[in-house]
């Protein structure tokens, strides 16, 4: 009954693994990629107030102009790039929808989309569903999980339409420096490509300020920039994000969005305005706390002598467990024997094999207990 494209895509490696966790008592989960914080109170309160005032209707397909203006101002402040709120910003149901729209807007059958891996689980499947061909570009711990210009160039053919990047990265915590971005930008111009840049973790960097791909010289017009409120403002359940690009792309994306979603929920849009207006303090507190946890996790994993690349952004650590076993076996045994859930690295692409993703979006007490158990588990494997 189902289409060939649907048949081709695998179920999400994260979901598959979490079927095992659901219903299991006393499991400590460092698996899910979502903040353990509740959305800051000012934001929740503003949503309650919007409901009280009767905001319960559809909005423009593009989203509330007030929200687009707030986002445009915020982007200008952060990156110095101006997006016209009337024509170049589309409010979506999370970055998940924004990514799907970006792919469907630009992809013709058999077009090739280069996907830098390891990466968020939807990147390849959405390309397949739109009739395109995802082309994997694996990265390695030795290269800081960042692709080289040569690796990109090797994968470019006359069918290549775009390249998908996401820094700070899920699952590795890697960031990409400006110099490397500029080298990639040169290739993007030379081969007339589009960059889909998912910058959902842009606020969550710990040692350096994030550079947006679209802020590079000549790149605004070639970039489809995706961002949202799920991570930095702890708003995963509100389903609110945005796509920023040139007018032609936004016009194309809104056509799909109007037939599939109509608009993002008005309550979430009102809450997102409040997040930009008054969410800064809450956001900074959460970021400081993530940073403390990050240092704690890295220290503990180092003490366990696991090969680990220091994460510089997002809220994940991605240690290598190659010397012990494969990713799935390791994660399954850790869950079974020590009741700790992490995600096998191969859920994020084949090059993630031999790693596990540990989310530190969990309380410090939870992290301490989980690290103790992981330490005991490793000891038991050595015996
Ligand atoms: N992009 C990346 C890189 C993510 O890690 C996630 C969630 O984990 C998403 C997008 C989905 O975000 P949203 O909740 O805005 O749909």
Coordinates of C-alpha atoms and ligand atoms in Angstrom, one line a residue:
X1 CA 0.0 0.0 0.0
X2 CA 2.8 2.4 0.7
X3 CA 4.9 4.3 -1.8
X4 CA 8.4 3.3 -2.9
X5 CA 9.9 6.4 -1.4
X6 CA 8.3 5.6 2.0
X7 CA 9.5 2.0 1.7
X8 CA 13.0 3.3 1.1
X9 CA 13.4 5.2 4.3
X10 CA 14.3 3.5 7.6
X11 CA 12.5 4.2 10.9
X12 CA 14.4 6.7 13.0
X13 CA 17.3 5.0 14.8
X14 CA 16.5 7.1 17.9
X15 CA 12.8 6.0 18.0
X16 CA 13.7 2.4 17.4
X17 CA 16.0 2.4 20.4
X18 CA 13.6 4.3 22.6
X19 CA 10.9 1.7 22.1
X20 CA 13.2 -0.4 24.4
X21 CA 13.2 2.4 27.0
X22 CA 9.5 3.2 27.1
X23 CA 7.9 1.5 30.1
X24 CA 11.2 0.5 31.6
X25 CA 11.4 1.7 35.2
X26 CA 14.5 3.1 36.9
X27 CA 16.2 3.9 33.6
X28 CA 18.3 7.0 33.6
X29 CA 17.9 8.6 30.2
X30 CA 20.7 10.6 28.6
X31 CA 19.1 9.8 25.3
X32 CA 16.6 12.5 24.3
X33 CA 17.8 15.6 22.5
X34 CA 15.6 18.0 24.5
X35 CA 16.1 20.4 27.3
X36 CA 15.2 19.1 30.8
X37 CA 14.0 22.7 31.6
X38 CA 10.5 23.8 31.4
X39 CA 9.9 26.8 29.1
X40 CA 10.7 30.0 31.2
X41 CA 7.6 31.3 33.0
X42 CA 7.3 34.7 31.2
X43 CA 6.9 32.8 27.9
X44 CA 4.3 30.4 29.4
X45 CA 2.4 33.3 31.0
X46 CA 2.3 35.3 27.8
X47 CA 0.7 32.2 26.0
X48 CA -1.9 31.9 28.8
X49 CA -2.6 35.6 28.4
X50 CA -3.0 35.3 24.6
X51 CA -5.5 32.6 25.1
X52 CA -7.4 34.7 27.6
X53 CA -7.5 37.5 25.1
X54 CA -9.0 35.1 22.6
X55 CA -6.1 34.5 20.2
X56 CA -7.3 31.2 18.8
X57 CA -7.4 31.8 15.0
X58 CA -5.3 31.0 11.9
X59 CA -2.6 33.6 11.2
X60 CA -1.1 34.6 7.8
X61 CA 0.6 31.6 6.1
X62 CA 3.9 33.4 6.7
X63 CA 3.2 33.7 10.4
X64 CA 2.4 36.8 12.5
X65 CA 4.2 39.8 11.1
X66 CA 5.1 40.8 14.7
X67 CA 7.0 37.6 15.1
X68 CA 8.8 37.9 11.8
X69 CA 9.8 41.4 12.7
X70 CA 11.1 40.3 16.1
X71 CA 13.1 37.5 14.4
X72 CA 14.4 39.8 11.8
X73 CA 15.7 42.2 14.5
X74 CA 17.2 39.4 16.5
X75 CA 19.0 38.0 13.4
X76 CA 20.4 41.4 12.6
X77 CA 21.6 41.9 16.1
X78 CA 23.2 38.5 16.3
X79 CA 24.7 38.1 12.8
X80 CA 24.5 41.6 11.1
X81 CA 22.4 40.1 8.3
X82 CA 19.1 41.7 7.4
X83 CA 16.1 39.6 6.4
X84 CA 13.0 41.4 5.2
X85 CA 10.3 40.3 7.6
X86 CA 7.6 40.6 5.0
X87 CA 9.3 38.5 2.3
X88 CA 12.2 36.6 3.6
X89 CA 11.1 34.8 6.7
X90 CA 8.5 32.0 7.1
X91 CA 7.3 30.8 10.4
X92 CA 7.1 27.0 10.6
X93 CA 6.1 24.2 12.9
X94 CA 9.6 23.7 14.3
X95 CA 12.9 23.4 12.4
X96 CA 11.7 19.9 11.4
X97 CA 9.0 21.4 9.2
X98 CA 11.4 24.2 8.0
X99 CA 13.9 21.5 6.9
X100 CA 11.3 19.5 5.1
X101 CA 10.1 22.6 3.3
X102 CA 13.6 23.7 2.4
X103 CA 14.2 20.3 0.8
X104 CA 10.9 20.0 -1.0
X105 CA 11.1 23.6 -2.3
X106 CA 14.4 23.0 -4.1
X107 CA 14.5 19.3 -5.0
X108 CA 13.6 17.9 -8.4
X109 CA 13.6 14.1 -8.9
X110 CA 17.1 12.7 -8.9
X111 CA 18.7 16.0 -7.7
X112 CA 21.6 15.2 -5.4
X113 CA 21.7 16.8 -1.9
X114 CA 25.0 16.4 -0.1
X115 CA 24.4 15.7 3.6
X116 CA 27.2 16.1 6.1
X117 CA 27.2 13.3 8.7
X118 CA 26.8 12.4 11.5
X119 CA 23.6 14.5 11.5
X120 CA 20.1 15.0 12.7
X121 CA 18.0 11.9 11.8
X122 CA 15.6 13.6 9.3
X123 CA 18.1 15.0 6.9
X124 CA 18.5 12.0 4.5
X125 CA 14.9 10.7 4.8
X126 CA 13.4 14.0 3.8
X127 CA 15.5 14.1 0.7
X128 CA 14.4 10.6 -0.3
X129 CA 10.8 11.5 0.3
X130 CA 11.1 14.4 -2.0
X131 CA 12.5 12.2 -4.8
X132 CA 16.0 13.4 -4.5
X133 CA 19.2 11.5 -3.8
X134 CA 20.9 12.0 -0.5
X135 CA 24.7 11.9 -0.8
X136 CA 26.5 11.1 2.4
X137 CA 29.5 13.1 3.4
X138 CA 31.0 11.3 6.5
X139 CA 33.2 13.3 8.8
X140 CA 35.5 12.0 11.5
X141 CA 36.6 12.7 15.0
X142 CA 40.1 13.3 13.7
X143 CA 38.8 16.2 11.5
X144 CA 36.7 17.6 14.3
X145 CA 33.6 16.3 12.6
X146 CA 33.8 19.1 10.0
X147 CA 34.1 18.4 6.3
X148 CA 37.1 19.6 4.2
X149 CA 36.5 21.6 1.0
X150 CA 38.1 18.7 -0.9
X151 CA 35.6 16.2 0.5
X152 CA 32.7 18.3 -0.6
X153 CA 34.2 18.9 -4.1
X154 CA 34.7 15.1 -4.6
X155 CA 31.0 14.6 -4.2
X156 CA 29.8 17.3 -6.5
X157 CA 28.3 16.2 -9.8
X158 CA 26.1 18.0 -12.4
X159 CA 23.1 16.9 -10.4
X160 CA 24.2 18.4 -7.1
X161 CA 21.7 21.0 -5.9
X162 CA 22.6 21.7 -2.3
X163 CA 24.6 20.8 0.7
X164 CA 23.1 20.4 4.2
X165 CA 25.2 21.5 7.2
X166 CA 24.3 21.9 10.9
X167 CA 26.7 23.5 13.4
X168 CA 26.8 23.4 16.4
X169 CA 26.1 19.8 15.5
X170 CA 23.8 17.1 16.8
X171 CA 25.1 14.5 17.7
X172 CA 28.8 15.5 18.0
X173 CA 28.7 19.0 19.6
X174 CA 31.2 20.1 16.9
X175 CA 31.3 23.7 15.7
X176 CA 32.7 25.0 12.4
X177 CA 35.1 27.9 12.4
X178 CA 34.7 30.9 10.1
X179 CA 37.8 30.1 8.0
X180 CA 36.4 26.6 7.1
X181 CA 33.0 28.1 6.4
X182 CA 34.6 30.6 4.0
X183 CA 36.4 27.8 2.2
X184 CA 33.1 26.0 1.8
X185 CA 31.4 29.2 0.7
X186 CA 33.9 29.5 -2.2
X187 CA 32.9 26.0 -3.4
X188 CA 29.2 26.9 -3.1
X189 CA 29.7 29.9 -5.3
X190 CA 31.9 28.1 -7.8
X191 CA 29.5 25.3 -8.3
X192 CA 26.3 27.4 -8.0
X193 CA 24.9 25.5 -5.0
X194 CA 22.5 26.2 -2.2
X195 CA 23.4 25.7 1.5
X196 CA 20.8 24.5 3.9
X197 CA 22.1 25.6 7.3
X198 CA 20.3 24.3 10.3
X199 CA 21.4 26.6 13.1
X200 CA 19.0 25.5 15.8
X201 CA 21.9 25.3 18.4
X202 CA 23.4 28.7 17.4
X203 CA 23.0 30.1 20.9
X204 CA 24.4 27.0 22.6
X205 CA 28.1 27.6 22.0
X206 CA 30.5 27.6 24.9
X207 CA 33.9 28.9 23.9
X208 CA 33.2 31.0 20.8
X209 CA 30.5 33.0 19.2
X210 CA 28.5 31.2 16.5
X211 CA 29.0 32.5 12.9
X212 CA 25.9 32.2 10.8
X213 CA 26.6 30.8 7.3
X214 CA 24.4 33.4 5.7
X215 CA 26.4 36.2 7.2
X216 CA 29.4 35.2 5.0
X217 CA 30.2 37.4 2.0
X218 CA 27.8 36.6 -0.8
X219 CA 26.1 33.7 1.0
X220 CA 22.8 35.2 2.1
X221 CA 21.2 34.7 -1.3
X222 CA 22.5 31.1 -1.4
X223 CA 21.6 30.0 2.1
X224 CA 18.4 28.6 3.4
X225 CA 18.8 29.3 7.1
X226 CA 16.8 27.3 9.6
X227 CA 16.3 28.1 13.3
X228 CA 13.8 27.9 16.0
X229 CA 12.9 28.1 19.6
X230 CA 12.9 24.4 20.7
X231 CA 16.4 24.2 22.1
X232 CA 17.6 27.6 23.4
X233 CA 14.3 28.6 24.9
X234 CA 13.3 25.0 26.0
X235 CA 10.2 25.1 23.8
X236 CA 10.2 21.7 22.0
X237 CA 6.5 21.1 22.6
X238 CA 5.4 24.4 21.1
X239 CA 6.5 23.4 17.6
X240 CA 7.8 26.7 16.5
X241 CA 10.7 27.5 14.1
X242 CA 11.5 29.5 11.0
X243 CA 13.0 29.4 7.6
X244 CA 14.9 32.5 6.3
X245 CA 16.0 32.7 2.7
X246 CA 15.6 34.9 -0.4
X247 CA 12.2 35.8 -1.6
X248 CA 12.0 33.2 -4.4
X249 CA 12.7 30.3 -2.0
X250 CA 10.4 31.7 0.7
X251 CA 7.6 32.1 -1.9
X252 CA 8.1 28.5 -3.0
X253 CA 8.2 27.2 0.6
X254 CA 5.1 29.0 1.6
X255 CA 3.2 27.3 -1.2
X256 CA 3.9 23.9 0.4
X257 CA 3.3 25.2 3.9
X258 CA -0.1 26.7 3.1
X259 CA -1.3 23.4 1.7
X260 CA 0.1 21.2 4.5
X261 CA 0.1 23.3 7.7
X262 CA -1.7 26.5 6.8
X263 CA 0.3 28.2 9.6
X264 CA 2.1 27.5 12.8
X265 CA -0.2 27.5 15.9
X266 CA -1.0 31.1 16.9
X267 CA -0.4 30.5 20.6
X268 CA 3.1 29.3 19.9
X269 CA 3.7 32.3 17.7
X270 CA 2.6 34.6 20.5
X271 CA 4.9 32.8 22.9
X272 CA 7.8 33.0 20.5
X273 CA 7.5 36.8 20.4
X274 CA 7.6 36.8 24.2
X275 CA 10.7 34.6 24.1
X276 CA 12.5 37.1 21.9
X277 CA 11.3 40.1 24.0
X278 CA 11.9 38.7 27.5
X279 CA 13.5 35.3 27.2
X280 CA 17.1 36.4 27.1
X281 CA 17.8 36.0 30.9
X282 CA 16.2 32.5 31.1
X283 CA 18.1 31.5 28.0
X284 CA 21.5 32.7 29.4
X285 CA 20.9 30.8 32.7
X286 CA 20.2 27.6 30.9
X287 CA 23.3 28.0 28.7
X288 CA 25.5 28.6 31.7
X289 CA 24.1 25.4 33.3
X290 CA 24.6 23.4 30.1
X291 CA 28.2 24.6 30.1
X292 CA 28.7 23.3 33.7
X293 CA 27.3 20.0 32.8
X294 CA 29.3 19.8 29.6
X295 CA 32.6 20.2 31.6
X296 CA 31.4 17.7 34.1
X297 CA 30.6 15.1 31.4
X298 CA 33.8 15.6 29.5
X299 CA 35.9 15.3 32.7
X300 CA 34.2 12.1 33.7
X301 CA 34.5 10.5 30.2
X302 CA 38.1 11.5 30.1
X303 CA 38.7 9.8 33.5
X304 CA 37.1 6.7 32.0
X305 CA 39.8 6.9 29.3
X306 CA 37.2 7.0 26.5
X307 CA 38.3 8.6 23.3
X308 CA 36.3 11.9 23.3
X309 CA 36.3 14.9 21.1
X310 CA 35.5 18.0 23.2
X311 CA 32.0 19.2 22.3
X312 CA 31.9 23.0 21.8
X313 CA 28.2 23.5 21.2
X314 CA 24.7 22.0 21.5
X315 CA 24.2 19.7 24.5
X316 CA 25.7 16.4 23.4
X317 CA 28.9 14.5 24.0
X318 CA 29.9 11.8 21.4
X319 CA 32.6 9.5 22.8
X320 CA 34.1 6.7 20.9
X321 CA 33.3 3.2 22.3
X322 CA 35.0 1.4 19.4
X323 CA 37.4 -0.4 21.7
X324 CA 34.5 -2.1 23.5
X325 CA 31.9 -3.0 20.9
X326 CA 29.6 -1.7 18.2
X327 CA 27.3 1.2 18.9
X328 CA 24.0 -0.7 19.2
X329 CA 25.4 -3.6 21.2
X330 CA 27.0 -1.1 23.6
X331 CA 23.8 1.0 24.0
X332 CA 21.6 -2.1 24.4
X333 CA 23.9 -3.7 27.0
X334 CA 24.3 -0.4 28.9
X335 CA 20.5 -0.1 29.0
X336 CA 20.0 -3.7 30.1
X337 CA 22.8 -4.1 32.5
X338 CA 23.1 -0.6 34.0
X339 CA 19.7 1.0 33.2
X340 CA 21.3 4.0 31.4
X341 CA 19.9 5.1 28.0
X342 CA 22.2 6.7 25.4
X343 CA 21.7 6.7 21.6
X344 CA 23.8 4.5 19.3
X345 CA 26.0 6.8 17.1
X346 CA 24.9 5.0 13.9
X347 CA 21.4 6.5 14.3
X348 CA 23.0 9.6 12.9
X349 CA 24.7 8.1 9.8
X350 CA 27.0 5.2 9.2
X351 CA 30.1 7.2 10.2
X352 CA 28.6 7.5 13.7
X353 CA 29.2 3.7 14.1
X354 CA 31.6 3.2 17.1
X355 CA 30.2 6.2 19.0
X356 CA 27.3 6.9 21.3
X357 CA 25.5 10.1 21.9
X358 CA 25.2 11.3 25.5
X359 CA 22.8 14.2 26.0
X360 CA 23.7 16.4 29.0
X361 CA 20.4 18.1 28.9
X362 CA 19.7 16.4 32.2
X363 CA 20.1 17.4 35.9
X364 CA 23.6 17.3 37.4
X365 CA 22.5 14.6 39.9
X366 CA 21.2 12.5 37.0
X367 CA 24.4 13.0 35.1
X368 CA 26.5 12.0 38.1
X369 CA 24.6 8.9 38.7
X370 CA 24.6 8.0 34.9
X371 CA 28.4 8.6 34.7
X372 CA 29.0 6.3 37.8
X373 CA 27.0 3.6 36.1
X374 CA 28.8 4.0 32.7
X375 CA 32.1 3.8 34.6
X376 CA 31.0 0.5 36.3
X377 CA 29.8 -0.8 32.9
X378 CA 33.2 -0.1 31.3
X379 CA 35.0 -1.8 34.1
X380 CA 32.8 -4.9 33.7
X381 CA 33.6 -5.0 30.0
X382 CA 37.3 -4.9 30.7
X383 CA 37.1 -8.0 32.9
Ligands
LIG1 N1 17.5 20.1 13.8 C1 18.4 19.6 14.7 C2 19.9 19.6 14.4 C3 17.9 19.0 15.9 O1 18.8 18.4 16.7 C4 16.5 18.9 16.1 C5 16.0 18.3 17.3 O2 16.6 17.5 18.0 C6 15.7 19.5 15.2 C7 16.2 20.1 14.1 C8 14.2 19.6 15.4 O3 13.8 20.8 15.9 P1 12.3 21.3 16.1 O4 11.9 20.8 17.5 O5 12.4 22.8 16.0 O6 11.5 20.7 15.1

